[in-house]
Amino acid sequence: MATDTTTEVPEEVVDGNSRCFRFRGWKVETQKKAALSTVGRTHLSEACELPHIPLPEIVFGDNYLRLTHEPSGWTVSFNAHDALMTWAQHQRQDAHSTLTSYDVVYSCEYEGSIAEINQNGHHPTSTIEPTHDDIPLEKLREHTPILFYDHVSLFEDDIRDLGEVELSVKIRVMPFGFLVLCRYFARLDEKEIKLQDARYYHEFGSSTVLGDFEARAMSAADLRRVYFAKQKQHTTLEQQDQQPAWFIPTADILYANSTPIKRLAYKIGLQVAPPNVATS
């Protein structure tokens, strides 16, 4: 692993609804604005090419998180447009998708959008390959100073008061590295709970980014059974009698009480292009 002894000072610029943070060769840009207007929703619906199927109730079409490795130009960005285009593609492929039978939880295995050409018009220099390396979650649970944090919502829906759907992305930058988490969560009351996490992790001084994608799903009944079975192991009879009869599953509850039904892990190699050498 390459070493990096530079001691850069974090720099942040805030401009209205936008933030830009730089540290150790990385740039983080976020923007958070109001939900799309009727006109904006119409344009997005036309782009999805699904005029008979409604978009999520709340779409933050101007929100984004963009992460750039400035020496190589490698960039990953997260926004509602690209996420919903992923969902729409699957809907168009489903011949049975109609106004009364479409995917009401807006399922999308969205891992962000990798730039094929960076903002300077050059192809980013990077490689990607499968890996058995895991993101060090225990290290990330340690109490460490946070240099930068942001949480950006992309879309939401209450499924006609029958549950909730949310897609959001957040980033946490520490002195030793950063973690990006793009999380899709869907809860359809008394039916199914779904969770999809896409993560990117980097330790400053290394030349790689670890990425992974996990999908989890359980029926509401199974999750309730597993959750309360674990609770009984750690509570007294008196505490069990005081537990509420209702149960509203959350993303954290599903994550802690399930195993992935799908998992992909990969390593991204960041290759810094050598500077151009002038010739006579």
PDB file of C-alpha atoms in Angstrom:
ATOM      1  CA  MET A   1       0.000   0.000   0.000  1.00  0.00           C
ATOM      2  CA  ALA A   2       1.320   3.383  -0.953  1.00  0.00           C
ATOM      3  CA  THR A   3       2.085   5.822   1.821  1.00  0.00           C
ATOM      4  CA  ASP A   4       1.179   9.464   1.940  1.00  0.00           C
ATOM      5  CA  THR A   5       2.721  11.751   4.520  1.00  0.00           C
ATOM      6  CA  THR A   6       1.128  14.986   3.327  1.00  0.00           C
ATOM      7  CA  THR A   7      -0.660  16.965   6.020  1.00  0.00           C
ATOM      8  CA  GLU A   8      -3.192  19.004   4.165  1.00  0.00           C
ATOM      9  CA  VAL A   9      -5.637  21.210   6.000  1.00  0.00           C
ATOM     10  CA  PRO A  10      -9.325  20.528   5.260  1.00  0.00           C
ATOM     11  CA  GLU A  11     -10.943  23.244   3.154  1.00  0.00           C
ATOM     12  CA  GLU A  12     -14.679  23.851   2.907  1.00  0.00           C
ATOM     13  CA  VAL A  13     -16.652  26.403   0.924  1.00  0.00           C
ATOM     14  CA  VAL A  14     -20.387  26.902   1.503  1.00  0.00           C
ATOM     15  CA  ASP A  15     -22.399  28.726  -1.152  1.00  0.00           C
ATOM     16  CA  GLY A  16     -26.114  28.829  -0.409  1.00  0.00           C
ATOM     17  CA  ASN A  17     -27.439  25.285  -0.846  1.00  0.00           C
ATOM     18  CA  SER A  18     -24.079  23.905  -1.990  1.00  0.00           C
ATOM     19  CA  ARG A  19     -20.985  22.715  -0.139  1.00  0.00           C
ATOM     20  CA  CYS A  20     -17.515  21.896  -1.436  1.00  0.00           C
ATOM     21  CA  PHE A  21     -14.954  20.127   0.764  1.00  0.00           C
ATOM     22  CA  ARG A  22     -11.347  19.309  -0.143  1.00  0.00           C
ATOM     23  CA  PHE A  23      -8.876  17.115   1.722  1.00  0.00           C
ATOM     24  CA  ARG A  24      -5.931  14.879   0.775  1.00  0.00           C
ATOM     25  CA  GLY A  25      -6.562  15.083  -2.965  1.00  0.00           C
ATOM     26  CA  TRP A  26     -10.308  14.467  -2.752  1.00  0.00           C
ATOM     27  CA  LYS A  27     -13.178  16.845  -3.466  1.00  0.00           C
ATOM     28  CA  VAL A  28     -16.701  16.365  -2.103  1.00  0.00           C
ATOM     29  CA  GLU A  29     -19.538  18.419  -3.559  1.00  0.00           C
ATOM     30  CA  THR A  30     -23.116  18.356  -2.279  1.00  0.00           C
ATOM     31  CA  GLN A  31     -26.248  20.305  -3.058  1.00  0.00           C
ATOM     32  CA  LYS A  32     -29.610  20.240  -1.271  1.00  0.00           C
ATOM     33  CA  LYS A  33     -32.650  22.060  -2.638  1.00  0.00           C
ATOM     34  CA  ALA A  34     -36.440  21.797  -2.512  1.00  0.00           C
ATOM     35  CA  ALA A  35     -38.366  18.980  -4.183  1.00  0.00           C
ATOM     36  CA  LEU A  36     -39.071  19.168  -7.899  1.00  0.00           C
ATOM     37  CA  SER A  37     -41.900  21.375  -9.108  1.00  0.00           C
ATOM     38  CA  THR A  38     -44.660  20.100 -11.391  1.00  0.00           C
ATOM     39  CA  VAL A  39     -42.660  21.200 -14.426  1.00  0.00           C
ATOM     40  CA  GLY A  40     -39.541  19.434 -13.183  1.00  0.00           C
ATOM     41  CA  ARG A  41     -41.493  16.243 -12.488  1.00  0.00           C
ATOM     42  CA  THR A  42     -42.932  16.342 -15.998  1.00  0.00           C
ATOM     43  CA  HIS A  43     -39.467  16.595 -17.542  1.00  0.00           C
ATOM     44  CA  LEU A  44     -38.161  13.735 -15.400  1.00  0.00           C
ATOM     45  CA  SER A  45     -41.173  11.570 -16.209  1.00  0.00           C
ATOM     46  CA  GLU A  46     -40.578  12.147 -19.921  1.00  0.00           C
ATOM     47  CA  ALA A  47     -36.923  11.163 -19.494  1.00  0.00           C
ATOM     48  CA  CYS A  48     -38.009   7.924 -17.790  1.00  0.00           C
ATOM     49  CA  GLU A  49     -40.335   7.177 -20.733  1.00  0.00           C
ATOM     50  CA  LEU A  50     -43.065   5.876 -18.418  1.00  0.00           C
ATOM     51  CA  PRO A  51     -45.943   8.334 -18.819  1.00  0.00           C
ATOM     52  CA  HIS A  52     -48.482   5.889 -17.324  1.00  0.00           C
ATOM     53  CA  ILE A  53     -46.508   5.334 -14.092  1.00  0.00           C
ATOM     54  CA  PRO A  54     -46.145   8.067 -11.442  1.00  0.00           C
ATOM     55  CA  LEU A  55     -42.808   9.133  -9.999  1.00  0.00           C
ATOM     56  CA  PRO A  56     -42.180   8.985  -6.238  1.00  0.00           C
ATOM     57  CA  GLU A  57     -44.246  11.498  -4.289  1.00  0.00           C
ATOM     58  CA  ILE A  58     -41.201  13.624  -3.408  1.00  0.00           C
ATOM     59  CA  VAL A  59     -38.226  13.844  -5.769  1.00  0.00           C
ATOM     60  CA  PHE A  60     -35.233  16.021  -4.924  1.00  0.00           C
ATOM     61  CA  GLY A  61     -34.144  16.372  -8.508  1.00  0.00           C
ATOM     62  CA  ASP A  62     -31.577  19.114  -7.878  1.00  0.00           C
ATOM     63  CA  ASN A  63     -29.868  17.317  -4.998  1.00  0.00           C
ATOM     64  CA  TYR A  64     -26.598  15.493  -5.489  1.00  0.00           C
ATOM     65  CA  LEU A  65     -23.424  14.228  -3.892  1.00  0.00           C
ATOM     66  CA  ARG A  66     -20.320  14.070  -6.066  1.00  0.00           C
ATOM     67  CA  LEU A  67     -16.967  12.650  -4.987  1.00  0.00           C
ATOM     68  CA  THR A  68     -13.839  13.242  -7.083  1.00  0.00           C
ATOM     69  CA  HIS A  69     -10.273  11.988  -6.776  1.00  0.00           C
ATOM     70  CA  GLU A  70      -8.598  15.047  -8.261  1.00  0.00           C
ATOM     71  CA  PRO A  71      -5.191  13.505  -9.179  1.00  0.00           C
ATOM     72  CA  SER A  72      -6.802  10.819 -11.389  1.00  0.00           C
ATOM     73  CA  GLY A  73     -10.151  12.410 -12.216  1.00  0.00           C
ATOM     74  CA  TRP A  74     -12.129   9.379 -10.977  1.00  0.00           C
ATOM     75  CA  THR A  75     -15.622  10.527  -9.966  1.00  0.00           C
ATOM     76  CA  VAL A  76     -18.730   8.921  -8.512  1.00  0.00           C
ATOM     77  CA  SER A  77     -21.940  10.916  -8.183  1.00  0.00           C
ATOM     78  CA  PHE A  78     -25.400  10.285  -6.769  1.00  0.00           C
ATOM     79  CA  ASN A  79     -28.621  11.945  -7.925  1.00  0.00           C
ATOM     80  CA  ALA A  80     -32.331  11.168  -8.261  1.00  0.00           C
ATOM     81  CA  HIS A  81     -32.346  11.338 -12.064  1.00  0.00           C
ATOM     82  CA  ASP A  82     -29.828   8.523 -12.521  1.00  0.00           C
ATOM     83  CA  ALA A  83     -31.403   6.421  -9.760  1.00  0.00           C
ATOM     84  CA  LEU A  84     -34.891   6.684 -11.259  1.00  0.00           C
ATOM     85  CA  MET A  85     -33.542   5.955 -14.729  1.00  0.00           C
ATOM     86  CA  THR A  86     -32.246   2.663 -13.279  1.00  0.00           C
ATOM     87  CA  TRP A  87     -35.726   1.905 -11.907  1.00  0.00           C
ATOM     88  CA  ALA A  88     -37.421   2.984 -15.146  1.00  0.00           C
ATOM     89  CA  GLN A  89     -35.238   0.709 -17.259  1.00  0.00           C
ATOM     90  CA  HIS A  90     -36.467  -2.329 -15.329  1.00  0.00           C
ATOM     91  CA  GLN A  91     -40.060  -1.116 -15.555  1.00  0.00           C
ATOM     92  CA  ARG A  92     -39.829  -0.771 -19.330  1.00  0.00           C
ATOM     93  CA  GLN A  93     -38.483  -4.313 -19.564  1.00  0.00           C
ATOM     94  CA  ASP A  94     -41.457  -5.615 -17.557  1.00  0.00           C
ATOM     95  CA  ALA A  95     -44.275  -6.217 -20.027  1.00  0.00           C
ATOM     96  CA  HIS A  96     -46.772  -6.410 -17.139  1.00  0.00           C
ATOM     97  CA  SER A  97     -45.904  -2.993 -15.709  1.00  0.00           C
ATOM     98  CA  THR A  98     -49.070  -0.873 -15.744  1.00  0.00           C
ATOM     99  CA  LEU A  99     -50.622   1.891 -13.682  1.00  0.00           C
ATOM    100  CA  THR A 100     -52.214  -0.721 -11.413  1.00  0.00           C
ATOM    101  CA  SER A 101     -49.316  -3.185 -11.224  1.00  0.00           C
ATOM    102  CA  TYR A 102     -46.088  -1.191 -11.309  1.00  0.00           C
ATOM    103  CA  ASP A 103     -43.297  -1.453  -8.740  1.00  0.00           C
ATOM    104  CA  VAL A 104     -44.734   0.845  -6.066  1.00  0.00           C
ATOM    105  CA  VAL A 105     -41.546   0.765  -3.964  1.00  0.00           C
ATOM    106  CA  TYR A 106     -39.343   2.036  -6.823  1.00  0.00           C
ATOM    107  CA  SER A 107     -36.746  -0.711  -6.476  1.00  0.00           C
ATOM    108  CA  CYS A 108     -33.397   0.294  -7.937  1.00  0.00           C
ATOM    109  CA  GLU A 109     -30.003  -1.290  -7.392  1.00  0.00           C
ATOM    110  CA  TYR A 110     -28.347   2.092  -7.570  1.00  0.00           C
ATOM    111  CA  GLU A 111     -24.628   2.259  -6.819  1.00  0.00           C
ATOM    112  CA  GLY A 112     -24.020   5.783  -8.039  1.00  0.00           C
ATOM    113  CA  SER A 113     -22.810   6.949 -11.439  1.00  0.00           C
ATOM    114  CA  ILE A 114     -19.137   6.569 -12.349  1.00  0.00           C
ATOM    115  CA  ALA A 115     -17.921   9.293 -14.705  1.00  0.00           C
ATOM    116  CA  GLU A 116     -16.619   8.015 -18.030  1.00  0.00           C
ATOM    117  CA  ILE A 117     -15.191  11.451 -18.775  1.00  0.00           C
ATOM    118  CA  ASN A 118     -14.235  13.851 -16.015  1.00  0.00           C
ATOM    119  CA  GLN A 119     -14.949  17.573 -15.862  1.00  0.00           C
ATOM    120  CA  ASN A 120     -11.720  18.323 -17.752  1.00  0.00           C
ATOM    121  CA  GLY A 121     -12.834  16.183 -20.694  1.00  0.00           C
ATOM    122  CA  HIS A 122     -10.343  13.390 -19.959  1.00  0.00           C
ATOM    123  CA  HIS A 123     -10.990   9.716 -19.319  1.00  0.00           C
ATOM    124  CA  PRO A 124     -10.354   8.986 -15.616  1.00  0.00           C
ATOM    125  CA  THR A 125      -7.535   6.506 -15.080  1.00  0.00           C
ATOM    126  CA  SER A 126      -8.778   3.687 -12.858  1.00  0.00           C
ATOM    127  CA  THR A 127      -9.177  -0.082 -12.753  1.00  0.00           C
ATOM    128  CA  ILE A 128     -11.843  -2.229 -11.114  1.00  0.00           C
ATOM    129  CA  GLU A 129     -11.656  -5.853 -10.031  1.00  0.00           C
ATOM    130  CA  PRO A 130     -13.483  -8.215  -7.641  1.00  0.00           C
ATOM    131  CA  THR A 131     -12.057  -8.450  -4.147  1.00  0.00           C
ATOM    132  CA  HIS A 132     -12.418 -10.391  -0.924  1.00  0.00           C
ATOM    133  CA  ASP A 133     -11.333  -7.374   1.117  1.00  0.00           C
ATOM    134  CA  ASP A 134     -14.023  -6.060   3.444  1.00  0.00           C
ATOM    135  CA  ILE A 135     -14.748  -2.496   4.457  1.00  0.00           C
ATOM    136  CA  PRO A 136     -13.455  -2.223   8.071  1.00  0.00           C
ATOM    137  CA  LEU A 137     -16.772  -1.576   9.799  1.00  0.00           C
ATOM    138  CA  GLU A 138     -15.300  -2.024  13.284  1.00  0.00           C
ATOM    139  CA  LYS A 139     -12.778   0.736  12.600  1.00  0.00           C
ATOM    140  CA  LEU A 140     -15.573   2.972  11.365  1.00  0.00           C
ATOM    141  CA  ARG A 141     -17.502   2.410  14.603  1.00  0.00           C
ATOM    142  CA  GLU A 142     -14.646   3.856  16.667  1.00  0.00           C
ATOM    143  CA  HIS A 143     -15.003   7.381  18.013  1.00  0.00           C
ATOM    144  CA  THR A 144     -13.053   9.490  15.534  1.00  0.00           C
ATOM    145  CA  PRO A 145     -13.249  13.219  14.750  1.00  0.00           C
ATOM    146  CA  ILE A 146     -15.530  13.986  11.802  1.00  0.00           C
ATOM    147  CA  LEU A 147     -13.990  16.482   9.387  1.00  0.00           C
ATOM    148  CA  PHE A 148     -16.993  16.590   7.060  1.00  0.00           C
ATOM    149  CA  TYR A 149     -20.469  15.075   7.031  1.00  0.00           C
ATOM    150  CA  ASP A 150     -23.527  15.481   4.844  1.00  0.00           C
ATOM    151  CA  HIS A 151     -26.764  13.587   4.226  1.00  0.00           C
ATOM    152  CA  VAL A 152     -28.550  14.156   0.920  1.00  0.00           C
ATOM    153  CA  SER A 153     -32.091  12.911   0.231  1.00  0.00           C
ATOM    154  CA  LEU A 154     -32.863  11.871  -3.359  1.00  0.00           C
ATOM    155  CA  PHE A 155     -36.481  10.693  -3.280  1.00  0.00           C
ATOM    156  CA  GLU A 156     -39.240   9.643  -0.858  1.00  0.00           C
ATOM    157  CA  ASP A 157     -42.711   8.116  -1.025  1.00  0.00           C
ATOM    158  CA  ASP A 158     -45.252   6.932   1.567  1.00  0.00           C
ATOM    159  CA  ILE A 159     -46.828   4.307  -0.744  1.00  0.00           C
ATOM    160  CA  ARG A 160     -50.299   5.802  -0.256  1.00  0.00           C
ATOM    161  CA  ASP A 161     -49.844   5.652   3.545  1.00  0.00           C
ATOM    162  CA  LEU A 162     -49.005   1.943   3.360  1.00  0.00           C
ATOM    163  CA  GLY A 163     -45.329   2.290   4.249  1.00  0.00           C
ATOM    164  CA  GLU A 164     -42.305   4.269   3.170  1.00  0.00           C
ATOM    165  CA  VAL A 165     -39.614   4.402   0.509  1.00  0.00           C
ATOM    166  CA  GLU A 166     -36.457   6.475   0.724  1.00  0.00           C
ATOM    167  CA  LEU A 167     -33.259   6.799  -1.262  1.00  0.00           C
ATOM    168  CA  SER A 168     -30.491   8.912   0.229  1.00  0.00           C
ATOM    169  CA  VAL A 169     -26.724   9.194   0.288  1.00  0.00           C
ATOM    170  CA  LYS A 170     -24.396  10.337   3.024  1.00  0.00           C
ATOM    171  CA  ILE A 171     -20.675  10.801   3.440  1.00  0.00           C
ATOM    172  CA  ARG A 172     -18.428  10.898   6.465  1.00  0.00           C
ATOM    173  CA  VAL A 173     -14.811  12.091   6.220  1.00  0.00           C
ATOM    174  CA  MET A 174     -12.407  11.274   9.055  1.00  0.00           C
ATOM    175  CA  PRO A 175      -8.691  12.074   9.402  1.00  0.00           C
ATOM    176  CA  PHE A 176      -7.813   8.571   8.128  1.00  0.00           C
ATOM    177  CA  GLY A 177     -10.340   8.207   5.287  1.00  0.00           C
ATOM    178  CA  PHE A 178     -13.965   8.416   4.224  1.00  0.00           C
ATOM    179  CA  LEU A 179     -17.102   6.327   3.827  1.00  0.00           C
ATOM    180  CA  VAL A 180     -19.942   6.961   1.380  1.00  0.00           C
ATOM    181  CA  LEU A 181     -23.245   5.140   1.903  1.00  0.00           C
ATOM    182  CA  CYS A 182     -26.055   5.233  -0.648  1.00  0.00           C
ATOM    183  CA  ARG A 183     -29.063   3.570   0.987  1.00  0.00           C
ATOM    184  CA  TYR A 184     -32.381   2.485  -0.487  1.00  0.00           C
ATOM    185  CA  PHE A 185     -35.002   1.435   2.074  1.00  0.00           C
ATOM    186  CA  ALA A 186     -38.567   0.275   1.459  1.00  0.00           C
ATOM    187  CA  ARG A 187     -41.181  -0.780   4.001  1.00  0.00           C
ATOM    188  CA  LEU A 188     -44.519  -2.056   2.748  1.00  0.00           C
ATOM    189  CA  ASP A 189     -46.637  -2.527   5.875  1.00  0.00           C
ATOM    190  CA  GLU A 190     -47.398  -6.149   6.769  1.00  0.00           C
ATOM    191  CA  LYS A 191     -45.643  -7.328   3.615  1.00  0.00           C
ATOM    192  CA  GLU A 192     -41.959  -6.860   2.748  1.00  0.00           C
ATOM    193  CA  ILE A 193     -38.996  -4.868   4.012  1.00  0.00           C
ATOM    194  CA  LYS A 194     -36.115  -4.177   1.602  1.00  0.00           C
ATOM    195  CA  LEU A 195     -32.698  -2.610   2.070  1.00  0.00           C
ATOM    196  CA  GLN A 196     -29.958  -1.973  -0.478  1.00  0.00           C
ATOM    197  CA  ASP A 197     -26.638  -0.417   0.502  1.00  0.00           C
ATOM    198  CA  ALA A 198     -23.888   0.765  -1.840  1.00  0.00           C
ATOM    199  CA  ARG A 199     -20.702   1.809  -0.053  1.00  0.00           C
ATOM    200  CA  TYR A 200     -17.363   3.317  -1.014  1.00  0.00           C
ATOM    201  CA  TYR A 201     -14.464   3.359   1.440  1.00  0.00           C
ATOM    202  CA  HIS A 202     -10.994   4.848   1.094  1.00  0.00           C
ATOM    203  CA  GLU A 203      -8.056   5.264   3.455  1.00  0.00           C
ATOM    204  CA  PHE A 204      -5.936   8.305   2.705  1.00  0.00           C
ATOM    205  CA  GLY A 205      -2.510   7.308   1.465  1.00  0.00           C
ATOM    206  CA  SER A 206      -3.738   4.227  -0.386  1.00  0.00           C
ATOM    207  CA  SER A 207      -4.277   3.984  -4.132  1.00  0.00           C
ATOM    208  CA  THR A 208      -7.547   2.043  -3.959  1.00  0.00           C
ATOM    209  CA  VAL A 209     -11.207   2.516  -3.098  1.00  0.00           C
ATOM    210  CA  LEU A 210     -13.180  -0.409  -1.704  1.00  0.00           C
ATOM    211  CA  GLY A 211     -16.734  -0.655  -2.979  1.00  0.00           C
ATOM    212  CA  ASP A 212     -19.526  -3.036  -2.106  1.00  0.00           C
ATOM    213  CA  PHE A 213     -23.231  -3.526  -2.700  1.00  0.00           C
ATOM    214  CA  GLU A 214     -25.559  -5.489  -0.427  1.00  0.00           C
ATOM    215  CA  ALA A 215     -29.254  -6.287  -0.815  1.00  0.00           C
ATOM    216  CA  ARG A 216     -31.395  -7.527   2.075  1.00  0.00           C
ATOM    217  CA  ALA A 217     -35.081  -8.419   2.222  1.00  0.00           C
ATOM    218  CA  MET A 218     -37.451 -10.074   4.685  1.00  0.00           C
ATOM    219  CA  SER A 219     -41.167 -10.368   5.100  1.00  0.00           C
ATOM    220  CA  ALA A 220     -42.583  -8.105   7.790  1.00  0.00           C
ATOM    221  CA  ALA A 221     -43.720 -11.155   9.771  1.00  0.00           C
ATOM    222  CA  ASP A 222     -40.295 -12.836   9.670  1.00  0.00           C
ATOM    223  CA  LEU A 223     -38.464  -9.669  10.672  1.00  0.00           C
ATOM    224  CA  ARG A 224     -40.816  -9.100  13.580  1.00  0.00           C
ATOM    225  CA  ARG A 225     -40.328 -12.698  14.759  1.00  0.00           C
ATOM    226  CA  VAL A 226     -36.521 -12.545  14.549  1.00  0.00           C
ATOM    227  CA  TYR A 227     -36.352  -9.114  16.158  1.00  0.00           C
ATOM    228  CA  PHE A 228     -38.475  -9.989  19.196  1.00  0.00           C
ATOM    229  CA  ALA A 229     -36.752 -13.355  19.615  1.00  0.00           C
ATOM    230  CA  LYS A 230     -33.450 -11.505  20.019  1.00  0.00           C
ATOM    231  CA  GLN A 231     -35.047  -8.989  22.363  1.00  0.00           C
ATOM    232  CA  LYS A 232     -36.221 -11.796  24.669  1.00  0.00           C
ATOM    233  CA  GLN A 233     -32.643 -13.003  25.053  1.00  0.00           C
ATOM    234  CA  HIS A 234     -31.571  -9.669  26.529  1.00  0.00           C
ATOM    235  CA  THR A 235     -34.588  -8.538  28.564  1.00  0.00           C
ATOM    236  CA  THR A 236     -36.343  -9.601  31.747  1.00  0.00           C
ATOM    237  CA  LEU A 237     -39.899 -10.932  31.815  1.00  0.00           C
ATOM    238  CA  GLU A 238     -41.061  -7.613  33.247  1.00  0.00           C
ATOM    239  CA  GLN A 239     -39.404  -5.705  30.392  1.00  0.00           C
ATOM    240  CA  GLN A 240     -40.963  -8.063  27.847  1.00  0.00           C
ATOM    241  CA  ASP A 241     -44.425  -7.363  29.262  1.00  0.00           C
ATOM    242  CA  GLN A 242     -43.805  -3.640  28.763  1.00  0.00           C
ATOM    243  CA  GLN A 243     -42.861  -3.945  25.076  1.00  0.00           C
ATOM    244  CA  PRO A 244     -45.359  -2.262  22.726  1.00  0.00           C
ATOM    245  CA  ALA A 245     -47.598  -4.431  20.576  1.00  0.00           C
ATOM    246  CA  TRP A 246     -46.865  -2.387  17.457  1.00  0.00           C
ATOM    247  CA  PHE A 247     -43.642  -2.785  15.491  1.00  0.00           C
ATOM    248  CA  ILE A 248     -42.342  -0.423  12.819  1.00  0.00           C
ATOM    249  CA  PRO A 249     -39.256  -1.865  11.084  1.00  0.00           C
ATOM    250  CA  THR A 250     -36.409   0.491  10.255  1.00  0.00           C
ATOM    251  CA  ALA A 251     -33.402   0.147   7.977  1.00  0.00           C
ATOM    252  CA  ASP A 252     -31.124  -0.402  10.979  1.00  0.00           C
ATOM    253  CA  ILE A 253     -33.406  -3.125  12.375  1.00  0.00           C
ATOM    254  CA  LEU A 254     -33.411  -4.998   9.061  1.00  0.00           C
ATOM    255  CA  TYR A 255     -29.631  -4.625   8.711  1.00  0.00           C
ATOM    256  CA  ALA A 256     -28.998  -5.992  12.210  1.00  0.00           C
ATOM    257  CA  ASN A 257     -31.383  -8.934  11.874  1.00  0.00           C
ATOM    258  CA  SER A 258     -30.746 -10.254   8.370  1.00  0.00           C
ATOM    259  CA  THR A 259     -28.041 -11.504   6.051  1.00  0.00           C
ATOM    260  CA  PRO A 260     -27.475 -10.266   2.493  1.00  0.00           C
ATOM    261  CA  ILE A 261     -29.340 -12.047  -0.289  1.00  0.00           C
ATOM    262  CA  LYS A 262     -26.936 -10.452  -2.758  1.00  0.00           C
ATOM    263  CA  ARG A 263     -23.449  -9.054  -2.266  1.00  0.00           C
ATOM    264  CA  LEU A 264     -20.828  -7.676  -4.629  1.00  0.00           C
ATOM    265  CA  ALA A 265     -17.407  -6.429  -3.545  1.00  0.00           C
ATOM    266  CA  TYR A 266     -14.804  -4.768  -5.706  1.00  0.00           C
ATOM    267  CA  LYS A 267     -11.605  -2.762  -5.549  1.00  0.00           C
ATOM    268  CA  ILE A 268     -11.073   0.379  -7.602  1.00  0.00           C
ATOM    269  CA  GLY A 269      -7.474   1.220  -8.429  1.00  0.00           C
ATOM    270  CA  LEU A 270      -6.765   4.922  -8.822  1.00  0.00           C
ATOM    271  CA  GLN A 271      -4.026   5.492 -11.372  1.00  0.00           C
ATOM    272  CA  VAL A 272      -2.603   8.991 -11.459  1.00  0.00           C
ATOM    273  CA  ALA A 273      -1.593   9.875 -14.993  1.00  0.00           C
ATOM    274  CA  PRO A 274       1.979  11.204 -15.370  1.00  0.00           C
ATOM    275  CA  PRO A 275       2.279  14.875 -16.286  1.00  0.00           C
ATOM    276  CA  ASN A 276       2.700  15.745 -19.932  1.00  0.00           C
ATOM    277  CA  VAL A 277       6.317  16.210 -20.917  1.00  0.00           C
ATOM    278  CA  ALA A 278       7.005  18.983 -23.398  1.00  0.00           C
ATOM    279  CA  THR A 279       8.988  17.934 -26.451  1.00  0.00           C
ATOM    280  CA  SER A 280      11.012  20.097 -28.798  1.00  0.00           C
TER     281      SER A 280
END
